[in-house]
PDB file of C-alpha atoms in Angstrom:
ATOM      1  CA  UNK A  20      18.120  -9.694  15.049  1.00  0.00           C
ATOM      2  CA  UNK A  21      21.176 -11.899  15.492  1.00  0.00           C
ATOM      3  CA  UNK A  22      23.566 -12.932  12.765  1.00  0.00           C
ATOM      4  CA  UNK A  23      21.854 -16.346  12.426  1.00  0.00           C
ATOM      5  CA  UNK A  24      18.317 -14.972  12.121  1.00  0.00           C
ATOM      6  CA  UNK A  25      16.647 -13.965   8.894  1.00  0.00           C
ATOM      7  CA  UNK A  26      16.058 -10.290   8.278  1.00  0.00           C
ATOM      8  CA  UNK A  27      12.319  -9.601   8.451  1.00  0.00           C
ATOM      9  CA  UNK A  28      11.463  -7.471   5.408  1.00  0.00           C
ATOM     10  CA  UNK A  29       8.098  -6.012   4.471  1.00  0.00           C
ATOM     11  CA  UNK A  30       8.035  -5.506   0.699  1.00  0.00           C
ATOM     12  CA  UNK A  31       5.663  -2.875  -0.670  1.00  0.00           C
ATOM     13  CA  UNK A  32       4.622  -4.660  -3.843  1.00  0.00           C
ATOM     14  CA  UNK A  33       2.245  -3.622  -6.636  1.00  0.00           C
ATOM     15  CA  UNK A  34       3.360  -5.775  -9.548  1.00  0.00           C
ATOM     16  CA  UNK A  35       5.065  -2.887 -11.353  1.00  0.00           C
ATOM     17  CA  UNK A  36       8.533  -3.183 -12.966  1.00  0.00           C
ATOM     18  CA  UNK A  37      10.104  -0.958 -10.244  1.00  0.00           C
ATOM     19  CA  UNK A  38       8.619  -3.196  -7.542  1.00  0.00           C
ATOM     20  CA  UNK A  39       9.941  -6.288  -9.308  1.00  0.00           C
ATOM     21  CA  UNK A  40      13.393  -4.734  -9.688  1.00  0.00           C
ATOM     22  CA  UNK A  41      13.416  -3.657  -6.025  1.00  0.00           C
ATOM     23  CA  UNK A  42      13.226  -7.264  -4.880  1.00  0.00           C
ATOM     24  CA  UNK A  43      16.057  -8.359  -7.165  1.00  0.00           C
ATOM     25  CA  UNK A  44      18.275  -5.418  -6.150  1.00  0.00           C
ATOM     26  CA  UNK A  45      17.562  -5.739  -2.427  1.00  0.00           C
ATOM     27  CA  UNK A  46      18.414  -9.442  -2.547  1.00  0.00           C
ATOM     28  CA  UNK A  47      21.958  -8.473  -3.542  1.00  0.00           C
ATOM     29  CA  UNK A  48      22.227  -6.352  -0.410  1.00  0.00           C
ATOM     30  CA  UNK A  49      20.398  -8.685   1.978  1.00  0.00           C
ATOM     31  CA  UNK A  50      20.841 -12.385   1.150  1.00  0.00           C
ATOM     32  CA  UNK A  51      19.170 -13.872   4.245  1.00  0.00           C
ATOM     33  CA  UNK A  52      15.610 -12.560   4.285  1.00  0.00           C
ATOM     34  CA  UNK A  53      12.155 -13.635   5.357  1.00  0.00           C
ATOM     35  CA  UNK A  54       9.941 -11.421   3.192  1.00  0.00           C
ATOM     36  CA  UNK A  55       6.290 -10.489   3.537  1.00  0.00           C
ATOM     37  CA  UNK A  56       5.111  -9.449   0.066  1.00  0.00           C
ATOM     38  CA  UNK A  57       2.526  -6.810   0.931  1.00  0.00           C
ATOM     39  CA  UNK A  58      -0.038  -5.947  -1.723  1.00  0.00           C
ATOM     40  CA  UNK A  59      -2.579  -3.296  -0.789  1.00  0.00           C
ATOM     41  CA  UNK A  60      -5.625  -3.120  -3.015  1.00  0.00           C
ATOM     42  CA  UNK A  61      -8.151  -0.350  -2.880  1.00  0.00           C
ATOM     43  CA  UNK A  62     -11.842  -0.496  -3.724  1.00  0.00           C
ATOM     44  CA  UNK A  63     -13.547   0.219  -6.024  1.00  0.00           C
ATOM     45  CA  UNK A  64     -11.550  -2.325  -7.984  1.00  0.00           C
ATOM     46  CA  UNK A  65     -11.711  -2.545 -11.783  1.00  0.00           C
ATOM     47  CA  UNK A  66     -12.152  -0.124 -14.645  1.00  0.00           C
ATOM     48  CA  UNK A  67     -15.423   0.918 -16.291  1.00  0.00           C
ATOM     49  CA  UNK A  68     -15.398  -1.986 -18.748  1.00  0.00           C
ATOM     50  CA  UNK A  69     -14.972  -4.622 -16.042  1.00  0.00           C
ATOM     51  CA  UNK A  70     -17.593  -3.003 -13.823  1.00  0.00           C
ATOM     52  CA  UNK A  71     -19.994  -2.973 -16.782  1.00  0.00           C
ATOM     53  CA  UNK A  72     -19.450  -6.695 -17.322  1.00  0.00           C
ATOM     54  CA  UNK A  73     -19.992  -7.391 -13.634  1.00  0.00           C
ATOM     55  CA  UNK A  74     -23.147  -5.294 -13.618  1.00  0.00           C
ATOM     56  CA  UNK A  75     -24.617  -7.287 -16.525  1.00  0.00           C
ATOM     57  CA  UNK A  76     -23.903 -10.519 -14.673  1.00  0.00           C
ATOM     58  CA  UNK A  77     -25.365  -9.408 -11.334  1.00  0.00           C
ATOM     59  CA  UNK A  78     -28.078  -6.914 -12.200  1.00  0.00           C
ATOM     60  CA  UNK A  79     -28.336  -5.167  -8.821  1.00  0.00           C
ATOM     61  CA  UNK A  80     -26.137  -2.870  -6.739  1.00  0.00           C
ATOM     62  CA  UNK A  81     -25.534  -5.287  -3.877  1.00  0.00           C
ATOM     63  CA  UNK A  82     -24.495  -8.007  -6.298  1.00  0.00           C
ATOM     64  CA  UNK A  83     -22.195  -5.599  -8.143  1.00  0.00           C
ATOM     65  CA  UNK A  84     -20.478  -4.506  -4.939  1.00  0.00           C
ATOM     66  CA  UNK A  85     -19.961  -8.121  -3.845  1.00  0.00           C
ATOM     67  CA  UNK A  86     -18.600  -9.047  -7.282  1.00  0.00           C
ATOM     68  CA  UNK A  87     -16.172  -6.120  -7.300  1.00  0.00           C
ATOM     69  CA  UNK A  88     -14.917  -7.109  -3.839  1.00  0.00           C
ATOM     70  CA  UNK A  89     -14.519 -10.721  -4.937  1.00  0.00           C
ATOM     71  CA  UNK A  90     -12.683  -9.888  -8.168  1.00  0.00           C
ATOM     72  CA  UNK A  91     -10.487  -7.305  -6.447  1.00  0.00           C
ATOM     73  CA  UNK A  92      -9.395  -9.757  -3.796  1.00  0.00           C
ATOM     74  CA  UNK A  93      -8.696 -12.459  -6.375  1.00  0.00           C
ATOM     75  CA  UNK A  94      -6.607 -10.071  -8.473  1.00  0.00           C
ATOM     76  CA  UNK A  95      -4.671  -9.117  -5.335  1.00  0.00           C
ATOM     77  CA  UNK A  96      -3.929 -12.792  -4.718  1.00  0.00           C
ATOM     78  CA  UNK A  97      -2.524 -13.155  -8.241  1.00  0.00           C
ATOM     79  CA  UNK A  98      -0.343 -10.036  -7.982  1.00  0.00           C
ATOM     80  CA  UNK A  99       1.038 -10.959  -4.563  1.00  0.00           C
ATOM     81  CA  UNK A 100       1.784 -14.487  -5.813  1.00  0.00           C
ATOM     82  CA  UNK A 101       3.985 -12.997  -8.535  1.00  0.00           C
ATOM     83  CA  UNK A 102       5.929 -11.088  -5.900  1.00  0.00           C
ATOM     84  CA  UNK A 103       6.387 -14.251  -3.865  1.00  0.00           C
ATOM     85  CA  UNK A 104       7.753 -16.081  -6.915  1.00  0.00           C
ATOM     86  CA  UNK A 105      10.255 -13.284  -7.530  1.00  0.00           C
ATOM     87  CA  UNK A 106      11.304 -13.264  -3.872  1.00  0.00           C
ATOM     88  CA  UNK A 107      11.878 -17.012  -3.866  1.00  0.00           C
ATOM     89  CA  UNK A 108      13.780 -16.786  -7.146  1.00  0.00           C
ATOM     90  CA  UNK A 109      16.066 -14.313  -5.341  1.00  0.00           C
ATOM     91  CA  UNK A 110      16.581 -16.971  -2.621  1.00  0.00           C
ATOM     92  CA  UNK A 111      14.369 -15.196  -0.111  1.00  0.00           C
ATOM     93  CA  UNK A 112      11.762 -16.925   2.030  1.00  0.00           C
ATOM     94  CA  UNK A 113       8.692 -15.142   0.639  1.00  0.00           C
ATOM     95  CA  UNK A 114       5.029 -15.210   1.625  1.00  0.00           C
ATOM     96  CA  UNK A 115       2.040 -13.093   0.538  1.00  0.00           C
ATOM     97  CA  UNK A 116       0.446 -10.451   2.750  1.00  0.00           C
ATOM     98  CA  UNK A 117      -2.745  -9.041   1.210  1.00  0.00           C
ATOM     99  CA  UNK A 118      -4.758  -6.224   2.722  1.00  0.00           C
ATOM    100  CA  UNK A 119      -7.551  -3.991   1.494  1.00  0.00           C
ATOM    101  CA  UNK A 120      -6.656  -0.357   2.119  1.00  0.00           C
ATOM    102  CA  UNK A 121      -8.914   2.665   2.048  1.00  0.00           C
ATOM    103  CA  UNK A 122      -6.441   5.329   0.979  1.00  0.00           C
ATOM    104  CA  UNK A 123      -3.324   6.478   2.786  1.00  0.00           C
ATOM    105  CA  UNK A 124      -1.306   3.490   1.596  1.00  0.00           C
ATOM    106  CA  UNK A 125       1.988   4.963   2.812  1.00  0.00           C
ATOM    107  CA  UNK A 126       0.772   5.291   6.382  1.00  0.00           C
ATOM    108  CA  UNK A 127      -0.889   1.883   6.112  1.00  0.00           C
ATOM    109  CA  UNK A 128       2.440   0.341   5.082  1.00  0.00           C
ATOM    110  CA  UNK A 129       4.108   1.964   8.093  1.00  0.00           C
ATOM    111  CA  UNK A 130       1.419   0.525  10.364  1.00  0.00           C
ATOM    112  CA  UNK A 131       1.787  -2.871   8.720  1.00  0.00           C
ATOM    113  CA  UNK A 132       5.561  -2.764   9.251  1.00  0.00           C
ATOM    114  CA  UNK A 133       4.911  -2.265  12.959  1.00  0.00           C
ATOM    115  CA  UNK A 134       2.288  -5.007  13.016  1.00  0.00           C
ATOM    116  CA  UNK A 135       4.598  -7.658  11.531  1.00  0.00           C
ATOM    117  CA  UNK A 136       7.660  -6.418  13.484  1.00  0.00           C
ATOM    118  CA  UNK A 137       9.593  -5.772  10.273  1.00  0.00           C
ATOM    119  CA  UNK A 138      13.297  -4.994  10.470  1.00  0.00           C
ATOM    120  CA  UNK A 139      13.061  -3.221   7.122  1.00  0.00           C
ATOM    121  CA  UNK A 140      10.426  -1.779   4.777  1.00  0.00           C
ATOM    122  CA  UNK A 141      11.321  -2.056   1.088  1.00  0.00           C
ATOM    123  CA  UNK A 142       9.840   0.207  -1.590  1.00  0.00           C
ATOM    124  CA  UNK A 143      10.770   0.681  -5.236  1.00  0.00           C
ATOM    125  CA  UNK A 144      10.855   4.004  -7.041  1.00  0.00           C
ATOM    126  CA  UNK A 145       9.002   4.627 -10.273  1.00  0.00           C
ATOM    127  CA  UNK A 146      10.062   5.932 -13.641  1.00  0.00           C
ATOM    128  CA  UNK A 147      13.234   7.088 -15.310  1.00  0.00           C
ATOM    129  CA  UNK A 148      13.575   9.996 -12.894  1.00  0.00           C
ATOM    130  CA  UNK A 149      14.744   7.798 -10.045  1.00  0.00           C
ATOM    131  CA  UNK A 150      13.067   8.508  -6.714  1.00  0.00           C
ATOM    132  CA  UNK A 151      11.572  11.786  -7.927  1.00  0.00           C
ATOM    133  CA  UNK A 152       8.530  10.205  -9.508  1.00  0.00           C
ATOM    134  CA  UNK A 153       7.817   7.832  -6.613  1.00  0.00           C
ATOM    135  CA  UNK A 154       8.164  10.301  -3.777  1.00  0.00           C
ATOM    136  CA  UNK A 155       4.476  11.075  -3.694  1.00  0.00           C
ATOM    137  CA  UNK A 156       1.931  10.150  -1.094  1.00  0.00           C
ATOM    138  CA  UNK A 157       2.844   6.468  -0.713  1.00  0.00           C
ATOM    139  CA  UNK A 158       6.617   6.342  -0.299  1.00  0.00           C
ATOM    140  CA  UNK A 159       6.841   9.816   1.207  1.00  0.00           C
ATOM    141  CA  UNK A 160       4.428   8.851   3.979  1.00  0.00           C
ATOM    142  CA  UNK A 161       6.076   5.465   4.437  1.00  0.00           C
ATOM    143  CA  UNK A 162       9.477   7.111   4.951  1.00  0.00           C
ATOM    144  CA  UNK A 163       8.047   9.667   7.360  1.00  0.00           C
ATOM    145  CA  UNK A 164       5.983   7.285   9.503  1.00  0.00           C
ATOM    146  CA  UNK A 165       7.672   3.889   9.361  1.00  0.00           C
ATOM    147  CA  UNK A 166       8.910   2.680  12.762  1.00  0.00           C
ATOM    148  CA  UNK A 167      11.670   0.705  11.025  1.00  0.00           C
ATOM    149  CA  UNK A 168      14.268   1.668   8.408  1.00  0.00           C
ATOM    150  CA  UNK A 169      12.927   2.154   4.877  1.00  0.00           C
ATOM    151  CA  UNK A 170      15.000   1.111   1.858  1.00  0.00           C
ATOM    152  CA  UNK A 171      14.095   2.951  -1.353  1.00  0.00           C
ATOM    153  CA  UNK A 172      15.398   1.362  -4.563  1.00  0.00           C
ATOM    154  CA  UNK A 173      15.610   3.791  -7.512  1.00  0.00           C
ATOM    155  CA  UNK A 174      15.223   2.697 -11.095  1.00  0.00           C
ATOM    156  CA  UNK A 175      17.060   2.306 -13.290  1.00  0.00           C
ATOM    157  CA  UNK A 176      20.449   1.596 -11.760  1.00  0.00           C
ATOM    158  CA  UNK A 177      23.385   2.122 -14.118  1.00  0.00           C
ATOM    159  CA  UNK A 178      25.853  -0.687 -14.727  1.00  0.00           C
ATOM    160  CA  UNK A 179      28.420   0.491 -12.174  1.00  0.00           C
ATOM    161  CA  UNK A 180      25.725   1.214  -9.574  1.00  0.00           C
ATOM    162  CA  UNK A 181      24.353  -2.288 -10.010  1.00  0.00           C
ATOM    163  CA  UNK A 182      27.806  -3.863  -9.836  1.00  0.00           C
ATOM    164  CA  UNK A 183      28.508  -2.067  -6.541  1.00  0.00           C
ATOM    165  CA  UNK A 184      25.641  -3.879  -4.814  1.00  0.00           C
ATOM    166  CA  UNK A 185      27.644  -7.055  -4.311  1.00  0.00           C
ATOM    167  CA  UNK A 186      30.501  -5.729  -2.201  1.00  0.00           C
ATOM    168  CA  UNK A 187      30.586  -1.928  -2.337  1.00  0.00           C
ATOM    169  CA  UNK A 188      30.978   0.150   0.839  1.00  0.00           C
ATOM    170  CA  UNK A 189      28.105   1.916   2.558  1.00  0.00           C
ATOM    171  CA  UNK A 190      28.019   5.715   2.811  1.00  0.00           C
ATOM    172  CA  UNK A 191      26.453   7.028   6.023  1.00  0.00           C
ATOM    173  CA  UNK A 192      25.466  10.668   6.405  1.00  0.00           C
ATOM    174  CA  UNK A 193      27.176  11.848   9.596  1.00  0.00           C
ATOM    175  CA  UNK A 194      26.668  14.936  11.778  1.00  0.00           C
ATOM    176  CA  UNK A 195      26.973  13.347  15.258  1.00  0.00           C
ATOM    177  CA  UNK A 196      23.217  13.771  15.833  1.00  0.00           C
ATOM    178  CA  UNK A 197      20.990  11.037  17.300  1.00  0.00           C
ATOM    179  CA  UNK A 198      19.612  10.512  13.808  1.00  0.00           C
ATOM    180  CA  UNK A 199      23.065   9.988  12.342  1.00  0.00           C
ATOM    181  CA  UNK A 200      24.018   7.704  15.246  1.00  0.00           C
ATOM    182  CA  UNK A 201      20.915   5.600  14.592  1.00  0.00           C
ATOM    183  CA  UNK A 202      21.787   5.494  10.883  1.00  0.00           C
ATOM    184  CA  UNK A 203      25.316   4.258  11.603  1.00  0.00           C
ATOM    185  CA  UNK A 204      24.014   1.605  14.003  1.00  0.00           C
ATOM    186  CA  UNK A 205      21.472   0.425  11.423  1.00  0.00           C
ATOM    187  CA  UNK A 206      24.168   0.210   8.747  1.00  0.00           C
ATOM    188  CA  UNK A 207      26.251  -2.011  11.022  1.00  0.00           C
ATOM    189  CA  UNK A 208      23.284  -4.223  11.909  1.00  0.00           C
ATOM    190  CA  UNK A 209      21.569  -4.534   8.547  1.00  0.00           C
ATOM    191  CA  UNK A 210      24.668  -4.531   6.318  1.00  0.00           C
ATOM    192  CA  UNK A 211      27.299  -6.387   8.318  1.00  0.00           C
ATOM    193  CA  UNK A 212      30.670  -6.933   6.719  1.00  0.00           C
ATOM    194  CA  UNK A 213      30.515  -3.793   4.584  1.00  0.00           C
ATOM    195  CA  UNK A 214      33.085  -1.024   4.805  1.00  0.00           C
ATOM    196  CA  UNK A 215      31.431   2.051   6.327  1.00  0.00           C
ATOM    197  CA  UNK A 216      32.174   5.607   5.200  1.00  0.00           C
ATOM    198  CA  UNK A 217      30.852   8.189   7.667  1.00  0.00           C
ATOM    199  CA  UNK A 218      30.554  11.299   5.511  1.00  0.00           C
ATOM    200  CA  UNK A 219      30.382  14.692   7.198  1.00  0.00           C
ATOM    201  CA  UNK A 220      29.420  17.540   4.869  1.00  0.00           C
ATOM    202  CA  UNK A 221      30.161  21.124   5.832  1.00  0.00           C
ATOM    203  CA  UNK A 222      31.539  22.350   9.141  1.00  0.00           C
ATOM    204  CA  UNK A 223      33.385  20.044  11.495  1.00  0.00           C
ATOM    205  CA  UNK A 224      31.225  18.393  14.123  1.00  0.00           C
ATOM    206  CA  UNK A 225      32.071  16.594  17.333  1.00  0.00           C
ATOM    207  CA  UNK A 226      32.471  12.957  16.411  1.00  0.00           C
ATOM    208  CA  UNK A 227      32.113  10.490  19.301  1.00  0.00           C
ATOM    209  CA  UNK A 228      34.987   8.072  18.836  1.00  0.00           C
ATOM    210  CA  UNK A 229      33.102   5.276  20.590  1.00  0.00           C
ATOM    211  CA  UNK A 230      30.220   5.608  18.126  1.00  0.00           C
ATOM    212  CA  UNK A 231      32.322   5.767  14.977  1.00  0.00           C
ATOM    213  CA  UNK A 232      34.786   3.073  15.992  1.00  0.00           C
ATOM    214  CA  UNK A 233      32.465   0.776  17.918  1.00  0.00           C
ATOM    215  CA  UNK A 234      31.231  -2.530  16.598  1.00  0.00           C
ATOM    216  CA  UNK A 235      33.092  -5.017  14.463  1.00  0.00           C
ATOM    217  CA  UNK A 236      33.929  -2.569  11.661  1.00  0.00           C
ATOM    218  CA  UNK A 237      35.112   0.982  12.448  1.00  0.00           C
ATOM    219  CA  UNK A 238      33.703   3.693  10.221  1.00  0.00           C
ATOM    220  CA  UNK A 239      36.091   5.711   8.086  1.00  0.00           C
ATOM    221  CA  UNK A 240      35.345   9.423   8.500  1.00  0.00           C
ATOM    222  CA  UNK A 241      35.323  11.533   5.334  1.00  0.00           C
ATOM    223  CA  UNK A 242      34.999  15.314   5.511  1.00  0.00           C
ATOM    224  CA  UNK A 243      33.630  16.662   2.237  1.00  0.00           C
ATOM    225  CA  UNK A 244      32.661  20.184   1.147  1.00  0.00           C
ATOM    226  CA  UNK A 245      28.989  20.947   1.339  1.00  0.00           C
ATOM    227  CA  UNK A 246      28.879  23.030  -1.802  1.00  0.00           C
ATOM    228  CA  UNK A 247      26.218  25.611  -2.464  1.00  0.00           C
ATOM    229  CA  UNK A 248      22.467  25.800  -2.209  1.00  0.00           C
ATOM    230  CA  UNK A 249      19.984  24.907   0.499  1.00  0.00           C
ATOM    231  CA  UNK A 250      21.263  22.790   3.338  1.00  0.00           C
ATOM    232  CA  UNK A 251      19.311  19.622   2.587  1.00  0.00           C
ATOM    233  CA  UNK A 252      20.036  19.562  -1.123  1.00  0.00           C
ATOM    234  CA  UNK A 253      23.700  20.548  -0.777  1.00  0.00           C
ATOM    235  CA  UNK A 254      24.416  17.853   1.807  1.00  0.00           C
ATOM    236  CA  UNK A 255      22.505  15.272  -0.223  1.00  0.00           C
ATOM    237  CA  UNK A 256      24.487  16.129  -3.346  1.00  0.00           C
ATOM    238  CA  UNK A 257      27.746  15.802  -1.371  1.00  0.00           C
ATOM    239  CA  UNK A 258      26.657  12.340  -0.180  1.00  0.00           C
ATOM    240  CA  UNK A 259      25.726  11.347  -3.729  1.00  0.00           C
ATOM    241  CA  UNK A 260      29.107  12.459  -5.098  1.00  0.00           C
ATOM    242  CA  UNK A 261      30.940  10.553  -2.367  1.00  0.00           C
ATOM    243  CA  UNK A 262      28.840   7.445  -3.029  1.00  0.00           C
ATOM    244  CA  UNK A 263      29.642   7.633  -6.731  1.00  0.00           C
ATOM    245  CA  UNK A 264      33.366   8.209  -6.229  1.00  0.00           C
ATOM    246  CA  UNK A 265      33.671   5.304  -3.783  1.00  0.00           C
ATOM    247  CA  UNK A 266      31.300   3.011  -5.723  1.00  0.00           C
ATOM    248  CA  UNK A 267      29.031   2.623  -2.709  1.00  0.00           C
ATOM    249  CA  UNK A 268      26.410  -0.096  -2.590  1.00  0.00           C
ATOM    250  CA  UNK A 269      23.990   2.113  -0.671  1.00  0.00           C
ATOM    251  CA  UNK A 270      23.580   5.399   1.178  1.00  0.00           C
ATOM    252  CA  UNK A 271      22.230   5.499   4.735  1.00  0.00           C
ATOM    253  CA  UNK A 272      20.741   8.615   6.318  1.00  0.00           C
ATOM    254  CA  UNK A 273      18.966   9.364   9.575  1.00  0.00           C
ATOM    255  CA  UNK A 274      15.565  10.994   9.524  1.00  0.00           C
ATOM    256  CA  UNK A 275      15.771  13.017  12.737  1.00  0.00           C
ATOM    257  CA  UNK A 276      18.197  15.519  14.191  1.00  0.00           C
ATOM    258  CA  UNK A 277      19.353  17.035  17.482  1.00  0.00           C
ATOM    259  CA  UNK A 278      16.599  19.606  17.892  1.00  0.00           C
ATOM    260  CA  UNK A 279      13.336  20.724  16.320  1.00  0.00           C
ATOM    261  CA  UNK A 280      15.187  22.865  13.791  1.00  0.00           C
ATOM    262  CA  UNK A 281      17.837  20.235  13.123  1.00  0.00           C
ATOM    263  CA  UNK A 282      15.128  17.611  12.708  1.00  0.00           C
ATOM    264  CA  UNK A 283      13.616  19.600   9.854  1.00  0.00           C
ATOM    265  CA  UNK A 284      17.049  20.034   8.248  1.00  0.00           C
ATOM    266  CA  UNK A 285      17.998  16.388   8.630  1.00  0.00           C
ATOM    267  CA  UNK A 286      14.584  15.404   7.317  1.00  0.00           C
ATOM    268  CA  UNK A 287      15.246  17.521   4.244  1.00  0.00           C
ATOM    269  CA  UNK A 288      18.630  15.813   3.850  1.00  0.00           C
ATOM    270  CA  UNK A 289      16.930  12.413   3.905  1.00  0.00           C
ATOM    271  CA  UNK A 290      14.336  13.458   1.333  1.00  0.00           C
ATOM    272  CA  UNK A 291      16.915  15.189  -0.879  1.00  0.00           C
ATOM    273  CA  UNK A 292      19.193  12.149  -0.740  1.00  0.00           C
ATOM    274  CA  UNK A 293      16.377  10.034  -2.116  1.00  0.00           C
ATOM    275  CA  UNK A 294      16.270  12.404  -5.083  1.00  0.00           C
ATOM    276  CA  UNK A 295      20.013  12.665  -5.747  1.00  0.00           C
ATOM    277  CA  UNK A 296      21.742   9.430  -4.698  1.00  0.00           C
ATOM    278  CA  UNK A 297      20.735   7.290  -7.716  1.00  0.00           C
ATOM    279  CA  UNK A 298      21.448   4.169  -5.707  1.00  0.00           C
ATOM    280  CA  UNK A 299      19.631   2.382  -2.845  1.00  0.00           C
ATOM    281  CA  UNK A 300      18.946   4.746   0.071  1.00  0.00           C
ATOM    282  CA  UNK A 301      18.207   3.518   3.585  1.00  0.00           C
ATOM    283  CA  UNK A 302      16.313   6.052   5.712  1.00  0.00           C
ATOM    284  CA  UNK A 303      16.576   5.260   9.418  1.00  0.00           C
ATOM    285  CA  UNK A 304      14.323   6.677  12.167  1.00  0.00           C
ATOM    286  CA  UNK A 305      16.159   7.694  15.325  1.00  0.00           C
ATOM    287  CA  UNK A 306      13.578   5.932  17.478  1.00  0.00           C
ATOM    288  CA  UNK A 307      10.347   3.991  17.185  1.00  0.00           C
ATOM    289  CA  UNK A 308       7.420   6.090  16.057  1.00  0.00           C
ATOM    290  CA  UNK A 309       3.882   5.902  17.339  1.00  0.00           C
ATOM    291  CA  UNK A 310       1.241   5.786  14.608  1.00  0.00           C
TER     292      UNK A 310
END
């Protein structure tokens, strides 16, 4: 993606308030976007009352099944159209992308991101608990399997967190691993023009000068105490504190580490950051993933 090209974003959309808010928030981070508004609907569509009405109209099983498929698809069209309207209101180029899924929506979204060559997969978190309530099967699997970076938007954002979206710096979790290097590169590519804070929590690590100071905007290195507790949670909390103190627009973390053991630890940092950051979190894979 060059500076003149639109960012290709796959939006995981279900018509919920968090999904609506995710589009509005993400538009403040990424102004030049071509968005595919992906709505996945799963049969059997409709509740008992609707199915009863359809049964009375059709009178046989084959007719009922066909009616449920027809009504489910039409409802999906209406929901996706709402997402497109919101995307265009946010000055994005939006278009609907409707698919029938058969469970495993998170993995399906990851596959769809690969299919449409998305630069970014956008998901919104649910409920007052921030990412905690949304990190179930859908977003958890999307983060784990997506071949492209995944941006998770928590809800609700507080006033200062929302205000930081416009011009706040970007905090990048840094440990000199391939995952952290990929995260820093993604921050430079996807969020150009932002000040970058490479935050290293815990012991000193070797920091390749060419990596940190390459590109148009050198990253400022911040060494912060890790604190106490398990590695993933402690590092995530340190990143969250730094993001709050510096009024960061977003936090960026890599999803893979230097070795099998480090990969598990860095994965736990990524997941824990989604729980603790209380601001948009970009999770970046270190390389393309085969699904």
